[in-house]
Amino acid sequence: MTLLDKGYRLMLERVTPLFDLKGYAGGAEGTIYAELVRQAMMLSFIDLYYLLMIMMLAVIPLVIFMKNGKGQGHTPSVH
């Protein structure tokens, strides 16, 4: 996000007068940056959950082929 970015300039032009009306001089850049960080974080969470979904789907077939495991860890009791 730079001053050369058309979307950034447009957002800055729209938000700056609102902050000037409220008396917050120079707060528009910080607000735009905070929104950018919030959206980037949301996209990273979406990517992470997508990766976790793929990993879980890859593990499901392995569970089907696991051995039953009867008798492991159990010793027969002698009476």
Rosetta silent file (secondary structure, phi, psi, omega in degrees, C-alpha in Angstrom):
SEQUENCE: MTLLDKGYRLMLERVTPLFDLKGYAGGAEGTIYAELVRQAMMLSFIDLYYLLMIMMLAVIPLVIFMKNGKGQGHTPSVH
SCORE:     score description
SCORE:     0.000 S_00000001
   1 L     0.000  111.838  178.792    0.000    0.000    0.000 S_00000001
   2 L  -130.087  173.376  176.811    1.655    3.171   -1.220 S_00000001
   3 L   -67.997  -15.306  178.402    0.552    6.624   -2.278 S_00000001
   4 L   -82.804  -14.257  179.826    0.886    5.398   -5.872 S_00000001
   5 L   -75.751  125.213 -176.273   -1.847    2.808   -5.332 S_00000001
   6 H   -62.774  -42.673  179.691   -5.134    4.046   -6.790 S_00000001
   7 H   -62.900  -39.170  178.717   -7.287    2.235   -4.213 S_00000001
   8 H   -65.671  -45.533  179.661   -5.284    3.690   -1.330 S_00000001
   9 H   -62.339  -40.858  179.383   -5.554    7.229   -2.688 S_00000001
  10 H   -63.695  -44.387  178.758   -9.296    6.836   -3.211 S_00000001
  11 H   -64.978  -41.016  179.410   -9.819    5.522    0.327 S_00000001
  12 H   -62.768  -40.105  178.368   -7.646    8.295    1.758 S_00000001
  13 H   -65.965  -31.711 -179.262   -9.677   10.919   -0.116 S_00000001
  14 H   -80.808  -36.174 -173.194  -12.916    9.470    1.264 S_00000001
  15 H   -86.067  -34.342 -175.454  -11.828    8.965    4.871 S_00000001
  16 H   -57.110  -45.994  178.649   -9.772   12.127    5.481 S_00000001
  17 H   -61.797  -32.749  178.405  -12.736   14.566    5.405 S_00000001
  18 H   -65.518  -40.626  178.635  -14.598   12.408    7.909 S_00000001
  19 H   -70.608  -35.074  178.101  -11.679   12.546   10.334 S_00000001
  20 H   -65.326  -36.900  177.850  -11.289   16.289    9.782 S_00000001
  21 H   -63.762  -36.241 -179.939  -14.946   16.805   10.723 S_00000001
  22 H   -82.821  -10.534  179.374  -14.397   14.919   13.984 S_00000001
  23 L    90.740   14.212  178.615  -11.187   16.814   14.726 S_00000001
  24 L   -98.663   91.736 -179.193   -8.796   13.869   14.250 S_00000001
  25 L   -76.109  127.960  176.114   -6.017   15.309   12.132 S_00000001
  26 L    76.724   12.934 -178.667   -3.903   12.677   10.389 S_00000001
  27 L   -87.716   -7.868 -176.643   -5.893    9.696   11.675 S_00000001
  28 H   -67.463  -42.682 -178.416   -6.998    8.489    8.257 S_00000001
  29 H   -62.309  -41.675  179.139   -3.721    6.746    7.405 S_00000001
  30 H   -65.515  -38.141  179.027   -3.725    4.830   10.678 S_00000001
  31 H   -67.175  -42.393  178.490   -7.328    3.759   10.194 S_00000001
  32 H   -64.445  -41.742  179.111   -6.666    2.536    6.657 S_00000001
  33 H   -64.128  -41.477  179.189   -3.578    0.657    7.842 S_00000001
  34 H   -62.761  -39.206  177.612   -5.522   -0.966   10.693 S_00000001
  35 H   -66.596  -39.639  177.715   -8.178   -2.131    8.214 S_00000001
  36 H   -61.842  -44.347  179.144   -5.478   -3.513    5.929 S_00000001
  37 H   -64.667  -40.477  179.558   -3.932   -5.478    8.802 S_00000001
  38 H   -62.556  -43.973 -179.824   -7.370   -6.785    9.867 S_00000001
  39 H   -69.465  -37.389  177.411   -8.153   -8.022    6.366 S_00000001
  40 H   -64.622  -38.634  178.485   -4.695   -9.581    5.941 S_00000001
  41 H   -65.648  -41.459  178.768   -5.124  -11.432    9.234 S_00000001
  42 H   -62.767  -42.420  178.068   -8.524  -12.753    8.168 S_00000001
  43 H   -64.476  -36.679  178.796   -7.083  -14.026    4.880 S_00000001
  44 H   -68.813  -36.955  175.705   -4.243  -15.765    6.733 S_00000001
  45 H   -64.408  -40.286  178.427   -6.747  -17.492    9.062 S_00000001
  46 H   -62.247  -44.112  178.675   -8.750  -18.666    6.042 S_00000001
  47 H   -63.306  -39.917  179.958   -5.579  -20.068    4.466 S_00000001
  48 H   -64.615  -45.137  179.213   -4.616  -21.801    7.712 S_00000001
  49 H   -65.782  -33.682  175.207   -8.018  -23.460    8.114 S_00000001
  50 H   -64.069  -43.872  178.096   -7.872  -24.583    4.476 S_00000001
  51 H   -63.170  -43.069  178.270   -4.463  -26.180    5.116 S_00000001
  52 H   -63.216  -37.568  177.711   -5.743  -27.892    8.277 S_00000001
  53 H   -62.471  -44.691  178.890   -8.743  -29.235    6.337 S_00000001
  54 H   -61.983  -42.253  179.981   -6.451  -30.737    3.686 S_00000001
  55 H   -64.615  -42.470  179.545   -4.267  -32.326    6.376 S_00000001
  56 H   -66.379  -39.236  177.202   -7.260  -33.861    8.172 S_00000001
  57 H   -65.565  -31.123  177.769   -8.668  -35.224    4.915 S_00000001
  58 H   -72.871  -28.294 -177.407   -5.271  -36.806    4.207 S_00000001
  59 H   -82.312  -27.761 -176.731   -5.227  -38.504    7.640 S_00000001
  60 H   -54.808  -45.907  177.869   -8.732  -40.032    7.428 S_00000001
  61 H   -62.662  -30.502  178.583   -7.692  -42.888    5.068 S_00000001
  62 H   -66.468  -34.590  179.088   -4.802  -43.744    7.412 S_00000001
  63 H   -65.092  -37.800 -179.416   -7.252  -44.246   10.285 S_00000001
  64 H   -63.683  -37.262 -175.842   -9.214  -46.771    8.219 S_00000001
  65 L   -90.852    5.350  177.984   -6.113  -48.904    7.601 S_00000001
  66 L   -71.289  149.133  177.748   -4.880  -48.922   11.193 S_00000001
  67 L   -72.951  158.377 -177.261   -4.765  -52.274   12.959 S_00000001
  68 L   -63.307  -44.287  177.452   -7.322  -53.057   15.633 S_00000001
  69 L    84.871   18.730  178.285   -4.731  -53.249   18.395 S_00000001
  70 L   -65.462  138.183  175.128   -6.436  -55.844   20.558 S_00000001
  71 L    87.533   -7.816  179.496   -4.210  -57.234   23.239 S_00000001
  72 L   -80.483  128.771  177.765   -1.673  -54.439   23.133 S_00000001
  73 L    82.216   -3.823 -179.876   -0.843  -53.146   26.561 S_00000001
  74 L  -112.942  129.266  175.223   -3.011  -55.751   28.318 S_00000001
  75 L  -104.852  138.554  179.658   -1.524  -58.701   30.143 S_00000001
  76 L   -65.227  137.318  179.306   -3.720  -61.684   30.840 S_00000001
  77 L   -83.061  138.902 -179.846   -4.565  -62.022   34.496 S_00000001
  78 L  -100.466  128.154  179.115   -3.600  -65.307   36.184 S_00000001
  79 L  -104.534    0.000    0.000   -6.108  -66.779   38.650 S_00000001
